[in-house]
């Protein structure tokens, strides 16, 4: 919390993204009135309705794979675990993450219609080193998928 207060005081933060085990109350308090996104680690028993009720104040839900550690594992989760009705209602605030790359992001966008995608290891040539060519391929795949993405989820 003290580190976040120092960051807030010295940077033009407009949005917080929480990836830990923060409670909804902690997210609200730590965000200090700014909008925030809550990351969820999706496994077989993840309860989407309960999560969206608990973290209903979040402007976004970053959906990632349930793995040891947080983020950057290159592991995708089973997108079929996301109930269609939940995905349709929440698409405007879903940020899809976890194992995305230029080969699967088009399918992910077509199936889930997220408002954004998050990429890390899918554009790396080795841990922590991004490849400009892989980034271009990924962006091209996202743009292509966005051209065919429906604008309404009703």
Short mmCIF file of C-alpha atoms in Angstrom, two decimals:
data_model
loop_
_atom_site.label_atom_id
_atom_site.label_comp_id
_atom_site.label_asym_id
_atom_site.label_seq_id
_atom_site.Cartn_x
_atom_site.Cartn_y
_atom_site.Cartn_z
CA UNK A 1 0.00 0.00 0.00
CA UNK A 2 2.76 2.53 0.83
CA UNK A 3 4.49 1.76 -2.45
CA UNK A 4 1.24 2.35 -4.34
CA UNK A 5 0.73 5.66 -2.55
CA UNK A 6 4.24 6.74 -3.56
CA UNK A 7 3.59 5.75 -7.17
CA UNK A 8 0.24 7.55 -7.18
CA UNK A 9 1.91 10.71 -5.81
CA UNK A 10 4.71 10.69 -8.40
CA UNK A 11 3.11 9.34 -11.58
CA UNK A 12 0.09 10.14 -13.69
CA UNK A 13 -1.70 6.87 -12.95
CA UNK A 14 -5.13 6.65 -14.59
CA UNK A 15 -5.89 2.94 -14.07
CA UNK A 16 -4.75 0.25 -11.63
CA UNK A 17 -4.42 -3.44 -12.46
CA UNK A 18 -4.47 -5.89 -9.53
CA UNK A 19 -2.95 -9.37 -10.00
CA UNK A 20 -2.69 -10.67 -6.47
CA UNK A 21 -5.08 -11.99 -3.88
CA UNK A 22 -6.59 -8.58 -3.14
CA UNK A 23 -10.14 -8.51 -1.83
CA UNK A 24 -12.66 -6.23 -3.53
CA UNK A 25 -12.38 -3.86 -0.56
CA UNK A 26 -8.58 -3.75 -0.88
CA UNK A 27 -8.83 -3.03 -4.61
CA UNK A 28 -11.22 -0.14 -4.00
CA UNK A 29 -9.10 1.29 -1.19
CA UNK A 30 -5.76 0.88 -2.99
CA UNK A 31 -7.15 2.34 -6.22
CA UNK A 32 -7.95 5.53 -4.34
CA UNK A 33 -10.92 6.44 -6.50
CA UNK A 34 -9.24 5.59 -9.80
CA UNK A 35 -10.66 2.89 -12.09
CA UNK A 36 -9.17 -0.56 -11.73
CA UNK A 37 -8.93 -3.97 -13.40
CA UNK A 38 -8.88 -7.24 -11.46
CA UNK A 39 -6.98 -10.23 -12.81
CA UNK A 40 -8.49 -13.68 -12.41
CA UNK A 41 -6.60 -16.94 -12.72
CA UNK A 42 -8.95 -19.29 -14.54
CA UNK A 43 -9.01 -22.94 -13.55
CA UNK A 44 -11.57 -25.74 -13.76
CA UNK A 45 -13.56 -24.60 -10.71
CA UNK A 46 -13.48 -20.83 -11.31
CA UNK A 47 -16.85 -19.26 -10.51
CA UNK A 48 -17.44 -16.49 -13.07
CA UNK A 49 -20.76 -15.18 -11.68
CA UNK A 50 -19.38 -14.98 -8.13
CA UNK A 51 -16.20 -13.26 -9.32
CA UNK A 52 -18.09 -10.61 -11.30
CA UNK A 53 -20.40 -9.95 -8.35
CA UNK A 54 -17.53 -9.64 -5.88
CA UNK A 55 -15.44 -7.43 -8.15
CA UNK A 56 -18.35 -5.62 -9.79
CA UNK A 57 -16.71 -2.22 -9.23
CA UNK A 58 -13.85 -3.17 -11.55
CA UNK A 59 -13.86 -1.58 -14.99
CA UNK A 60 -12.23 -4.71 -16.37
CA UNK A 61 -11.50 -8.36 -15.74
CA UNK A 62 -8.15 -9.69 -16.96
CA UNK A 63 -8.58 -13.43 -17.51
CA UNK A 64 -5.36 -15.43 -17.26
CA UNK A 65 -4.31 -19.06 -16.81
CA UNK A 66 -4.11 -20.63 -13.37
CA UNK A 67 -0.38 -21.40 -13.10
CA UNK A 68 2.33 -21.09 -10.47
CA UNK A 69 3.27 -17.43 -10.20
CA UNK A 70 1.58 -14.53 -11.94
CA UNK A 71 1.60 -13.90 -15.68
CA UNK A 72 4.07 -14.46 -18.49
CA UNK A 73 3.92 -18.26 -18.40
CA UNK A 74 2.81 -18.68 -22.01
CA UNK A 75 0.04 -21.01 -20.84
CA UNK A 76 -3.46 -20.59 -22.23
CA UNK A 77 -6.49 -21.61 -20.23
CA UNK A 78 -9.45 -23.53 -21.62
CA UNK A 79 -11.66 -20.80 -23.08
CA UNK A 80 -14.61 -23.21 -22.94
CA UNK A 81 -14.63 -22.69 -19.16
CA UNK A 82 -16.10 -19.23 -19.73
CA UNK A 83 -19.90 -19.47 -19.79
CA UNK A 84 -21.28 -17.91 -23.00
CA UNK A 85 -23.84 -15.81 -21.15
CA UNK A 86 -21.16 -14.42 -18.83
CA UNK A 87 -18.84 -13.68 -21.77
CA UNK A 88 -21.62 -11.90 -23.67
CA UNK A 89 -22.64 -9.73 -20.71
CA UNK A 90 -19.06 -8.89 -19.71
CA UNK A 91 -17.29 -8.71 -23.10
CA UNK A 92 -16.99 -4.93 -22.84
CA UNK A 93 -14.69 -5.33 -19.84
CA UNK A 94 -12.84 -8.60 -20.53
CA UNK A 95 -9.11 -8.40 -21.15
CA UNK A 96 -8.00 -11.82 -22.37
CA UNK A 97 -4.54 -13.00 -21.39
CA UNK A 98 -2.64 -16.23 -20.99
CA UNK A 99 -0.78 -18.02 -23.76
CA UNK A 100 -1.88 -15.73 -26.56
CA UNK A 101 0.18 -15.46 -29.73
CA UNK A 102 -0.35 -14.57 -33.39
CA UNK A 103 -1.62 -18.09 -34.11
CA UNK A 104 -4.45 -18.23 -31.55
CA UNK A 105 -5.45 -14.62 -30.82
CA UNK A 106 -7.81 -14.49 -33.81
CA UNK A 107 -9.75 -17.50 -32.54
CA UNK A 108 -9.79 -16.03 -29.03
CA UNK A 109 -11.24 -12.75 -30.27
CA UNK A 110 -13.79 -14.52 -32.49
CA UNK A 111 -14.98 -16.75 -29.64
CA UNK A 112 -14.91 -14.38 -26.67
CA UNK A 113 -15.11 -10.85 -28.10
CA UNK A 114 -12.87 -9.31 -25.41
CA UNK A 115 -12.43 -5.55 -25.30
CA UNK A 116 -8.66 -6.07 -25.17
CA UNK A 117 -5.97 -8.74 -25.27
CA UNK A 118 -2.81 -8.89 -23.16
CA UNK A 119 0.41 -10.30 -24.54
CA UNK A 120 3.79 -11.08 -23.02
CA UNK A 121 5.57 -14.36 -23.67
CA UNK A 122 3.76 -14.85 -27.00
CA UNK A 123 5.99 -12.19 -28.56
CA UNK A 124 9.24 -13.11 -26.83
CA UNK A 125 12.27 -14.78 -28.39
CA UNK A 126 13.45 -15.59 -24.86
CA UNK A 127 12.20 -14.71 -21.39
CA UNK A 128 11.84 -10.95 -21.16
CA UNK A 129 13.07 -10.19 -24.70
CA UNK A 130 10.35 -9.05 -27.12
CA UNK A 131 10.74 -9.62 -30.86
CA UNK A 132 9.51 -6.73 -33.07
CA UNK A 133 8.55 -9.16 -35.86
CA UNK A 134 6.45 -11.27 -33.46
CA UNK A 135 4.81 -8.11 -32.12
CA UNK A 136 3.91 -7.04 -35.68
CA UNK A 137 2.49 -10.50 -36.44
CA UNK A 138 0.42 -10.38 -33.26
CA UNK A 139 -0.90 -6.88 -33.95
CA UNK A 140 -1.76 -7.89 -37.53
CA UNK A 141 -3.67 -10.93 -36.25
CA UNK A 142 -5.59 -8.77 -33.74
CA UNK A 143 -6.46 -6.20 -36.40
CA UNK A 144 -7.63 -8.92 -38.76
CA UNK A 145 -9.83 -10.46 -36.06
CA UNK A 146 -11.22 -7.05 -35.10
CA UNK A 147 -12.39 -6.46 -38.67
CA UNK A 148 -14.72 -9.45 -38.39
CA UNK A 149 -15.66 -8.95 -34.73
CA UNK A 150 -19.38 -8.27 -34.19
CA UNK A 151 -20.21 -4.91 -32.63
CA UNK A 152 -23.15 -6.19 -30.58
CA UNK A 153 -23.38 -9.15 -28.24
CA UNK A 154 -27.15 -9.38 -27.90
#
